[in-house]
Short mmCIF file of N, CA and C in Angstrom, two decimals:
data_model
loop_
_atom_site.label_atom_id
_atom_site.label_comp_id
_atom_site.label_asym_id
_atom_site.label_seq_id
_atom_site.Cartn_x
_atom_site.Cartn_y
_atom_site.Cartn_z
N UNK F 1 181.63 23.35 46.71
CA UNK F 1 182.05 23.19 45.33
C UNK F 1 183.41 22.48 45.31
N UNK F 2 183.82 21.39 44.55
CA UNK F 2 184.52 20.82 44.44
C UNK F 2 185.77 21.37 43.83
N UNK F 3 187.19 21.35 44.44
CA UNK F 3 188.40 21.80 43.76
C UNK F 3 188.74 22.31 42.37
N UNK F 4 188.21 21.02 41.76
CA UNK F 4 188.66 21.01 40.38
C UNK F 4 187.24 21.76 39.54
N UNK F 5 185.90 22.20 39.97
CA UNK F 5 185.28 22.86 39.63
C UNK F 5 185.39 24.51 39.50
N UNK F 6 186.23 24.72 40.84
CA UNK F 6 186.38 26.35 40.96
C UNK F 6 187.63 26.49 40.29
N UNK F 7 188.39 25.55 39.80
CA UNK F 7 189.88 26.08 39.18
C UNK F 7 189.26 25.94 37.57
N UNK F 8 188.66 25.39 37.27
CA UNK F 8 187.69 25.78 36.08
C UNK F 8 187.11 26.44 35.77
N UNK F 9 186.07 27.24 36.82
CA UNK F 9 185.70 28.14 36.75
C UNK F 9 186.39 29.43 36.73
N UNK F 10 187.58 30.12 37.49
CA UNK F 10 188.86 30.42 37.74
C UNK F 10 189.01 30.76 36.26
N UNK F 11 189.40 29.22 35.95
CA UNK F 11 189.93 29.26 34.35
C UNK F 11 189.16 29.91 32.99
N UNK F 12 187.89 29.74 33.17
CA UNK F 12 186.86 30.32 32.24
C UNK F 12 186.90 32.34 32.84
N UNK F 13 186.44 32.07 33.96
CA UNK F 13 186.23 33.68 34.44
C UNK F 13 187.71 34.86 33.22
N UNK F 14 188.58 34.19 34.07
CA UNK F 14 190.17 34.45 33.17
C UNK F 14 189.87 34.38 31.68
N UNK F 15 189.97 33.59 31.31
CA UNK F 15 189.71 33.31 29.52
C UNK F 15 188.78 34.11 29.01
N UNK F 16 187.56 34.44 29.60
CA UNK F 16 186.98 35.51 29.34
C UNK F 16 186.93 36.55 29.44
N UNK F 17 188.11 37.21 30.55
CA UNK F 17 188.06 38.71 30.41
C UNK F 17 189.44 38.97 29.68
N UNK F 18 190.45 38.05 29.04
CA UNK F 18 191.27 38.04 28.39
C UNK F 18 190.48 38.19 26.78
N UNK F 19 189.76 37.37 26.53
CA UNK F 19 188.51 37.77 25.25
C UNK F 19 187.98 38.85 24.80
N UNK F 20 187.33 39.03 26.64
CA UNK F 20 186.67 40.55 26.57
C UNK F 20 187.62 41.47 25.86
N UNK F 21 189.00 41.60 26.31
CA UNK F 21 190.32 42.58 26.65
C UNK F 21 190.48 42.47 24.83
N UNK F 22 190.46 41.00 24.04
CA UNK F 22 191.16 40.79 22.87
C UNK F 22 190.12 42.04 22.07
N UNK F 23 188.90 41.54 21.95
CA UNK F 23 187.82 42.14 20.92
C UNK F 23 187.66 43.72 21.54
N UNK F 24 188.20 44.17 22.81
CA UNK F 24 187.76 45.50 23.15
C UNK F 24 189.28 46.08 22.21
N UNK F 25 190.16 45.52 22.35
CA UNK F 25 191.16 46.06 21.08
C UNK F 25 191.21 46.04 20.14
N UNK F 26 190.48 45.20 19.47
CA UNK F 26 190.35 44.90 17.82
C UNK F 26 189.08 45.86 17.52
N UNK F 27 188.20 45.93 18.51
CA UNK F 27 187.23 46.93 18.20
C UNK F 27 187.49 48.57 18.68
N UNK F 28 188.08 49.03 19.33
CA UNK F 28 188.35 50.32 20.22
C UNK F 28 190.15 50.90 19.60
N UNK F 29 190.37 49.74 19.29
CA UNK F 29 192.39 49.99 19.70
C UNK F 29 192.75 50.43 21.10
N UNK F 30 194.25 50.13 21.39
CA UNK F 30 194.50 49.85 22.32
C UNK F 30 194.25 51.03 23.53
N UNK F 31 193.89 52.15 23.17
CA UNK F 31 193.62 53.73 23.33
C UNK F 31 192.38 53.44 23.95
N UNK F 32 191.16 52.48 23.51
CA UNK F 32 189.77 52.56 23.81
C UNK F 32 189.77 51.36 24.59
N UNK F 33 190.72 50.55 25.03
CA UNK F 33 190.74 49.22 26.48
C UNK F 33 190.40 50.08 27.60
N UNK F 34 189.31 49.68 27.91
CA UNK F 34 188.43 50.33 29.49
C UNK F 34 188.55 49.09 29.92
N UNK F 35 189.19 48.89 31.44
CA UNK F 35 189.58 47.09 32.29
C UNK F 35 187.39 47.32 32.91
N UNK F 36 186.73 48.91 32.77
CA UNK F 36 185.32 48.71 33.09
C UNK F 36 184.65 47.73 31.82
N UNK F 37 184.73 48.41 30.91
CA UNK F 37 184.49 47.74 29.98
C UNK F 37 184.62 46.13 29.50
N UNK F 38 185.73 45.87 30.01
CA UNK F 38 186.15 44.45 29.48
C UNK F 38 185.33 43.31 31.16
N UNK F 39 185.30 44.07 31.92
CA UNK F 39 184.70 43.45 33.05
C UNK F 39 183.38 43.53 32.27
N UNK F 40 182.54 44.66 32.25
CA UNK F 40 181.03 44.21 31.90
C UNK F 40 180.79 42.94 30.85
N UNK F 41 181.83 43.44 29.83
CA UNK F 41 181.27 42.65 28.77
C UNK F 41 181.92 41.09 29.23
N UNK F 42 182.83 40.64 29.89
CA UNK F 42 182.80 39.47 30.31
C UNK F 42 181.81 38.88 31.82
N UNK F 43 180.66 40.00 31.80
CA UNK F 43 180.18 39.61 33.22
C UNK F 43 180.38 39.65 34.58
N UNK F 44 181.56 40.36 34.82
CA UNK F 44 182.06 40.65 36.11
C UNK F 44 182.44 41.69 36.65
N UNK F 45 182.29 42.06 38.22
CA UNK F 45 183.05 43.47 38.11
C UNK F 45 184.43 44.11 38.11
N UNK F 46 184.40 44.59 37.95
CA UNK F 46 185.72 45.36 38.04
C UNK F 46 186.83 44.92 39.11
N UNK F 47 186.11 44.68 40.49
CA UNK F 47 187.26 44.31 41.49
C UNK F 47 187.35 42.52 40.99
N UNK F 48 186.48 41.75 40.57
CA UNK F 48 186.98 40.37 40.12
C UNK F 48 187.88 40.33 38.51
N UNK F 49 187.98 41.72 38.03
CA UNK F 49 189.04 41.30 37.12
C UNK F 49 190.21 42.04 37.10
N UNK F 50 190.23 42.85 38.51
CA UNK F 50 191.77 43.19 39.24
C UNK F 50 192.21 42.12 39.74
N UNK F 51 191.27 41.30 40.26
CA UNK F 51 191.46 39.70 41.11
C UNK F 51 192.33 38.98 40.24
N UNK F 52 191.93 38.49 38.85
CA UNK F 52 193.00 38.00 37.78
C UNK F 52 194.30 38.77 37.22
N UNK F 53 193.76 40.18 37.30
CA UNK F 53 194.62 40.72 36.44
C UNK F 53 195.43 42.09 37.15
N UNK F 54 195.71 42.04 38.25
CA UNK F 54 196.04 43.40 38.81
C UNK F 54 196.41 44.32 38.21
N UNK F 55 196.80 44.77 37.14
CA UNK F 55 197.67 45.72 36.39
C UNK F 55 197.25 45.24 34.70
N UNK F 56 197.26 46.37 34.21
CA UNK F 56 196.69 46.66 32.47
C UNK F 56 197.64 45.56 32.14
N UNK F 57 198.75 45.80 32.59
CA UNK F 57 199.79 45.23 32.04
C UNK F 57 199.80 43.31 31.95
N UNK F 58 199.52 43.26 33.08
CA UNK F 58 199.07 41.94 32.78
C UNK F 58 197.98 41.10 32.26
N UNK F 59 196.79 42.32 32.05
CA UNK F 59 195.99 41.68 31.14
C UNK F 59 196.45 41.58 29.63
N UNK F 60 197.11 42.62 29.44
CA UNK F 60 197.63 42.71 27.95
C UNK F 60 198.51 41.66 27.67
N UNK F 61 199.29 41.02 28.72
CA UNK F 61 200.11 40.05 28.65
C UNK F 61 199.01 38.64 28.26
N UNK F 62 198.15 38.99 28.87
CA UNK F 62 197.25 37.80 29.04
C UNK F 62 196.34 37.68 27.27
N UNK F 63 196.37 38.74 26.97
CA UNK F 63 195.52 38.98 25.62
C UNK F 63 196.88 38.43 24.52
N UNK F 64 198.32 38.69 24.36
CA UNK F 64 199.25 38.58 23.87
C UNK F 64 199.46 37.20 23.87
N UNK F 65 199.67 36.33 25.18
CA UNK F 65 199.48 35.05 25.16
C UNK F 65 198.31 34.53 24.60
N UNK F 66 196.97 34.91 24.55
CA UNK F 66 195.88 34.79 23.80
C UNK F 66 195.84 34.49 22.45
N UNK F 67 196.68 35.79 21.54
CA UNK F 67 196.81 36.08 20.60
C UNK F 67 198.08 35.09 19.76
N UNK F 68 198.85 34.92 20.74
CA UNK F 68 199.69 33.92 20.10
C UNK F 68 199.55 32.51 19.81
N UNK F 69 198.75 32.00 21.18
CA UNK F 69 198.11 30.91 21.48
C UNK F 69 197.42 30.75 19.92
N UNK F 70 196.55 31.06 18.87
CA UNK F 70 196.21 31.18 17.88
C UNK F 70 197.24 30.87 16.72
N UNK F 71 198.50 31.50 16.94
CA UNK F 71 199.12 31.53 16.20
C UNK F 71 200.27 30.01 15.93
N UNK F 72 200.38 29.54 17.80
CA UNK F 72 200.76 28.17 17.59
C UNK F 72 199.73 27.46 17.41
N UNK F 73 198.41 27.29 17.11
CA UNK F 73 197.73 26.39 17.17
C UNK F 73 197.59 25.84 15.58
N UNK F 74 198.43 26.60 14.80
CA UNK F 74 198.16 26.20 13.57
C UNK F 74 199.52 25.47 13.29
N UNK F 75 200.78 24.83 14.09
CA UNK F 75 201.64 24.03 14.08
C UNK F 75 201.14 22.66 14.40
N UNK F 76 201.66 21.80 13.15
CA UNK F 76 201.63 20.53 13.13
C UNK F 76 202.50 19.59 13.56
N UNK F 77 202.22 19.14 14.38
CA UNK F 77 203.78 18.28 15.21
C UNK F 77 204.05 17.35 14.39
N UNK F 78 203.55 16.31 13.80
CA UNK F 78 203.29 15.28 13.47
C UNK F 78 204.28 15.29 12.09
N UNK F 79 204.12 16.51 11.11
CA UNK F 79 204.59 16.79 9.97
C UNK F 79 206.24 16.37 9.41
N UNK F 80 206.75 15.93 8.30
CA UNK F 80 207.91 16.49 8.48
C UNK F 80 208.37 18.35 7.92
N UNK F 81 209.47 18.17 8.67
CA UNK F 81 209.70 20.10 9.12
C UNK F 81 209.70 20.93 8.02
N UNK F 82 209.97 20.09 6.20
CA UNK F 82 209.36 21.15 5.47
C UNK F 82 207.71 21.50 5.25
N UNK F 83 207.11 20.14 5.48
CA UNK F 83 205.85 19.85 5.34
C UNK F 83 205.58 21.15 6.80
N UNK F 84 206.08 20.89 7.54
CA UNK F 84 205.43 21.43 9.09
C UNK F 84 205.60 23.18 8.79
N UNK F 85 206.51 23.33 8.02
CA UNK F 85 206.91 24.83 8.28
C UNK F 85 205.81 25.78 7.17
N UNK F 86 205.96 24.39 5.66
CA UNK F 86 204.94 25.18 5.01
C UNK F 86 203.21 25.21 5.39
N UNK F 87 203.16 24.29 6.23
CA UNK F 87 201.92 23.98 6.38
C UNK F 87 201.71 25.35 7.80
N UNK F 88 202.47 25.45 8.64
CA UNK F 88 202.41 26.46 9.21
C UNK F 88 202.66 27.86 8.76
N UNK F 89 203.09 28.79 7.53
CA UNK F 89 202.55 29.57 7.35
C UNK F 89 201.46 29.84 6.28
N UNK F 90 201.35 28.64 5.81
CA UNK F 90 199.67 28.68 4.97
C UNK F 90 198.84 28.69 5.97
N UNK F 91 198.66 28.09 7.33
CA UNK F 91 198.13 28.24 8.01
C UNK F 91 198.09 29.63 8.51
N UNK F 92 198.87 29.82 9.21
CA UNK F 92 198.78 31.60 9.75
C UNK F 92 198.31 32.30 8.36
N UNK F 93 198.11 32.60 7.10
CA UNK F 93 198.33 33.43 5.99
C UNK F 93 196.28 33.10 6.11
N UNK F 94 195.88 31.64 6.13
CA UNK F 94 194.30 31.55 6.67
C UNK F 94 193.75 31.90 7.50
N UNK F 95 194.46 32.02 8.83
CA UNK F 95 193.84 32.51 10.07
C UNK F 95 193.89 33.98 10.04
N UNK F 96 194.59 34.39 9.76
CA UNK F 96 194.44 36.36 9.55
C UNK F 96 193.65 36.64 8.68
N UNK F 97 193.36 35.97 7.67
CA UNK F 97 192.42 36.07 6.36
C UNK F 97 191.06 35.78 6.96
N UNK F 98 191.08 34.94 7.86
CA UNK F 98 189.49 34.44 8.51
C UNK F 98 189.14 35.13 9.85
N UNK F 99 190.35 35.51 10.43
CA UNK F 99 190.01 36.60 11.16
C UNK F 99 190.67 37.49 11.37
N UNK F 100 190.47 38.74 11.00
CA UNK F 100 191.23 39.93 10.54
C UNK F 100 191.13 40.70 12.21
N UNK F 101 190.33 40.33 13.23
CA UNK F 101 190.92 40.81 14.12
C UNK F 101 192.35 40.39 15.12
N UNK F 102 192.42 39.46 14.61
CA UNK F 102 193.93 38.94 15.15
C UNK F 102 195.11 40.34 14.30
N UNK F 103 195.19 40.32 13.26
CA UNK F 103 195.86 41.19 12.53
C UNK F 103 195.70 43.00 13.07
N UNK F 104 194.40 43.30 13.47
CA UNK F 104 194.03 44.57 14.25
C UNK F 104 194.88 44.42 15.57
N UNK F 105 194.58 43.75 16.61
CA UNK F 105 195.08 43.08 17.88
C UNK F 105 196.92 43.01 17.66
N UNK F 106 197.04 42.55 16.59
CA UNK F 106 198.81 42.35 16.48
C UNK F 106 198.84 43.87 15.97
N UNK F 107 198.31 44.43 15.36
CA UNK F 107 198.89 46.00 14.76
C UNK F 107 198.51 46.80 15.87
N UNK F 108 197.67 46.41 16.42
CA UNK F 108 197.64 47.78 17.76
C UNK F 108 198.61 47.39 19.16
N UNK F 109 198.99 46.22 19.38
CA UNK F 109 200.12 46.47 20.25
C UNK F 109 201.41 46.40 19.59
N UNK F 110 201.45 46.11 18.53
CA UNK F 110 202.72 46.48 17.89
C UNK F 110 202.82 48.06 17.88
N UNK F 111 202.04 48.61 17.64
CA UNK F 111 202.38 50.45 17.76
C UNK F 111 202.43 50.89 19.28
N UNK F 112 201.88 50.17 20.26
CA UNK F 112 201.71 50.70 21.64
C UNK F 112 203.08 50.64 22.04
N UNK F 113 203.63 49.41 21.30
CA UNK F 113 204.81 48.84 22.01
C UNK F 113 205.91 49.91 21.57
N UNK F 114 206.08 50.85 20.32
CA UNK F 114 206.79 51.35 19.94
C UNK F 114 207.13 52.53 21.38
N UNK F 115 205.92 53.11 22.26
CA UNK F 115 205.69 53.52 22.92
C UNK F 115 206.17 53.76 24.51
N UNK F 116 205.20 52.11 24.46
CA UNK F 116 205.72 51.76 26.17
C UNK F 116 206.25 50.69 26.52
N UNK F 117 207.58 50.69 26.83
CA UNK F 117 208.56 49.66 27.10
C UNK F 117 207.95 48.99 28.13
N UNK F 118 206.88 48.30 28.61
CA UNK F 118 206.23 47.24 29.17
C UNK F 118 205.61 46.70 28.08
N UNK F 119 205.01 47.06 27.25
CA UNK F 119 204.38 46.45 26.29
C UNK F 119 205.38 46.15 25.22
N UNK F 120 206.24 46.71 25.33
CA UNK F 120 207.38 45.93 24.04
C UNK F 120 208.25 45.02 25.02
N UNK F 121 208.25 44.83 25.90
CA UNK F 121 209.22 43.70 26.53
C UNK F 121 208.24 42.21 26.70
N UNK F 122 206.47 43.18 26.60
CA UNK F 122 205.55 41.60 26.45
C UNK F 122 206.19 41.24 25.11
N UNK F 123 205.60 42.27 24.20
CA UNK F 123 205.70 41.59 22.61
C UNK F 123 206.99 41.15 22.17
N UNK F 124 208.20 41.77 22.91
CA UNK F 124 209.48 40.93 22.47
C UNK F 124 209.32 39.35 22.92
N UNK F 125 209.09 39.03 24.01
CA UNK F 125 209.06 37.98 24.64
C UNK F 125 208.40 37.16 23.78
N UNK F 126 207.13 37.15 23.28
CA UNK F 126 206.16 36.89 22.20
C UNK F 126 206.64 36.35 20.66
N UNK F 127 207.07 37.26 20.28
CA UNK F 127 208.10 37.45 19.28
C UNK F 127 209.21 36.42 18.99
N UNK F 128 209.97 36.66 19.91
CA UNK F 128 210.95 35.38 20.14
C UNK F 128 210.61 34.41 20.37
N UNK F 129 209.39 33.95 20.77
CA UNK F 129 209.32 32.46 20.94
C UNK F 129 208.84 31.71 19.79
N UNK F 130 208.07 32.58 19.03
CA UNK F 130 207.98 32.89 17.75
C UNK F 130 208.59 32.68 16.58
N UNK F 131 209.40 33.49 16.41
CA UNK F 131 210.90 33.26 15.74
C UNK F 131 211.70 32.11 16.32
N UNK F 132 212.42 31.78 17.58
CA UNK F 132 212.76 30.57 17.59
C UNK F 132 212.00 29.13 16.84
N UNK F 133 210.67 28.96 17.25
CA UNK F 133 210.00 27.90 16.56
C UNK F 133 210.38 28.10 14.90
N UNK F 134 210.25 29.42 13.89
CA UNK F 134 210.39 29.06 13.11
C UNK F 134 211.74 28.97 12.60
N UNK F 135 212.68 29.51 13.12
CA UNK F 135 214.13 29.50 12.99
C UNK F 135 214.19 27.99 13.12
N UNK F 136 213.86 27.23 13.65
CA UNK F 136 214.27 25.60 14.18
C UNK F 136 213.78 25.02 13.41
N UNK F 137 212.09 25.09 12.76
CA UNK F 137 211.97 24.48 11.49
C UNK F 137 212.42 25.33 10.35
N UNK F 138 212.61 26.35 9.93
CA UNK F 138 214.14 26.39 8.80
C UNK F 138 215.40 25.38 8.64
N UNK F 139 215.59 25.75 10.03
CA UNK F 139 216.88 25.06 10.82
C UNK F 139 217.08 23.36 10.11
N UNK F 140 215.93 22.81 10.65
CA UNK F 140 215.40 21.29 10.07
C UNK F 140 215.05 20.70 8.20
N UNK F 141 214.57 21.60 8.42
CA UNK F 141 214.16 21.96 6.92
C UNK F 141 215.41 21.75 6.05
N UNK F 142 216.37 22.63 6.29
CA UNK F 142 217.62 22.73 6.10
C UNK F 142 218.07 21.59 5.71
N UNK F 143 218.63 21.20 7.01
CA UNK F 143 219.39 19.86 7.43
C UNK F 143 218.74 18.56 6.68
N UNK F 144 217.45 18.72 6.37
CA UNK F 144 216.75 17.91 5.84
C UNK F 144 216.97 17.89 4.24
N UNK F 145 217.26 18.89 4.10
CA UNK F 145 217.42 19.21 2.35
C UNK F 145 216.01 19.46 1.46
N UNK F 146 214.99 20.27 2.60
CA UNK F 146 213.89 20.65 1.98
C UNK F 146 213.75 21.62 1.37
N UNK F 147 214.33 22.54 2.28
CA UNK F 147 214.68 24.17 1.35
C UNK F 147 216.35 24.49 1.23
N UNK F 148 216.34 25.06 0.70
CA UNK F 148 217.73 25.42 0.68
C UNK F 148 218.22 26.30 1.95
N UNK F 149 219.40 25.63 1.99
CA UNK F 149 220.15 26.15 3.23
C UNK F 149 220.62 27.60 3.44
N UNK F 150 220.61 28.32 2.55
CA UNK F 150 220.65 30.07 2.11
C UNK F 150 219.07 30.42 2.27
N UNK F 151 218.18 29.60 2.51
CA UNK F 151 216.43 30.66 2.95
C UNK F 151 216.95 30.98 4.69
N UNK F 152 217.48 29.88 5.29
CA UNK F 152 217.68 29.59 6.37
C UNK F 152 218.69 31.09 7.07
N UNK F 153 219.42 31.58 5.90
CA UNK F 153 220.61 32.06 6.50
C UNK F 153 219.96 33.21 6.07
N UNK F 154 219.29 33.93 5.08
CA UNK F 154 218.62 35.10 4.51
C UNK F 154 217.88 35.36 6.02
N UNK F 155 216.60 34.26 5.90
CA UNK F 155 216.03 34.76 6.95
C UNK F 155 216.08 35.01 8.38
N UNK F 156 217.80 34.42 8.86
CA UNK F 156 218.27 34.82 9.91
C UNK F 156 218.61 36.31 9.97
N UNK F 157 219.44 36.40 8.59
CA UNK F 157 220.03 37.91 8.70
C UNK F 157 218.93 39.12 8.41
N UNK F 158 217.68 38.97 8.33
CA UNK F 158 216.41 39.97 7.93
C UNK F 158 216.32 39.84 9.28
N UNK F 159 216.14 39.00 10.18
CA UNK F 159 215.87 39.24 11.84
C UNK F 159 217.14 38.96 12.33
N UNK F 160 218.12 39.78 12.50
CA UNK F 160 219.07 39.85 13.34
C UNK F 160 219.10 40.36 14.72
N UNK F 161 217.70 40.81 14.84
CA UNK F 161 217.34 41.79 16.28
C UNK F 161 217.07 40.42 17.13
N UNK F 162 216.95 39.51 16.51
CA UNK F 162 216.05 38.70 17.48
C UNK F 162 217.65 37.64 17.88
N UNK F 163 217.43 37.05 18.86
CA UNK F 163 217.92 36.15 19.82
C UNK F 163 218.53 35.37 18.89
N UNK F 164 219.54 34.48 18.77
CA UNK F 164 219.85 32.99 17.99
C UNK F 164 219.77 31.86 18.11
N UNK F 165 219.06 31.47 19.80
CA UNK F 165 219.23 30.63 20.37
C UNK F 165 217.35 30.13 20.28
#
């Protein structure tokens, strides 16, 4: 089998028990993630999705990147940054509306995380990269004279927990 076939395959095997992992939380909550479970239902056993994922923890990381991955995919590069910023949360405000398990998936590790400081140091990480993107188109927005330069500074000081940079 050719290189670039098995790192594809690799890549799918992964993507799918990260899937498995997403919908076994949106359907179970984070309480009902069996790593047996998320192996069957992606087709594999158990020791090939310790192989990707050695630790809960990193599958959850892997479902979180999943879950976010969704959430940048509705950013428009192309836009200008008021156009880009509003068009990105009409976008997110559709994608939770069209699929309400993203919104289950974000509310059940948001409570886990209250919990277990591995899972809130994923979702901080998450979070912030998050908030930076939209802090920067505020930021632009701003500078641009699309919104007013006080949304920019409101919505810094409502997230003051988060990073500035």
């Amino acid at each position: 089998m050719a290189p670039t076939t098995r790192t594809a395959e690799r890549l799918d095997r992964k993507t799918a028990l990260v899937q498995a992992a997403y919908r076994a939380i949106a359907a179970e909550g984070f309480e009902g993630l069996r790593t047996r479970d998320v192996a069957d239902e992606a087709g594999v056993n158990v020791a090939t999705l310790h192989y990707y994922f050695p630790t809960k923890e990193q599958l959850i990381r892997g479902v979180v990147e999943y879950t976010m991955g969704r959430f940048r995919s509705t950013l428009e590069s192309r836009a200008a940054s008021s156009d880009q910023l509003r068009s990105h949360l009409h976008a997110v405000r559709r994608l939770i509306k069209n699929e309400p398990q993203l919104g289950i998936v974000m509310g059940e590790l948001a409570l886990r995380s209250a919990r277990d400081p591995a899972i809130a140091r994923i979702m901080e990480e998450a979070n912030g990269a998050w908030h930076r993107t939209l802090r920067a188109l505020l930021k632009r927005a701003a500078r641009e004279g699309s919104v007013h330069p006080e949304l920019e500074e409101r919505w810094l000081g409502v997230n003051r927990s988060r990073p500035s940079n």
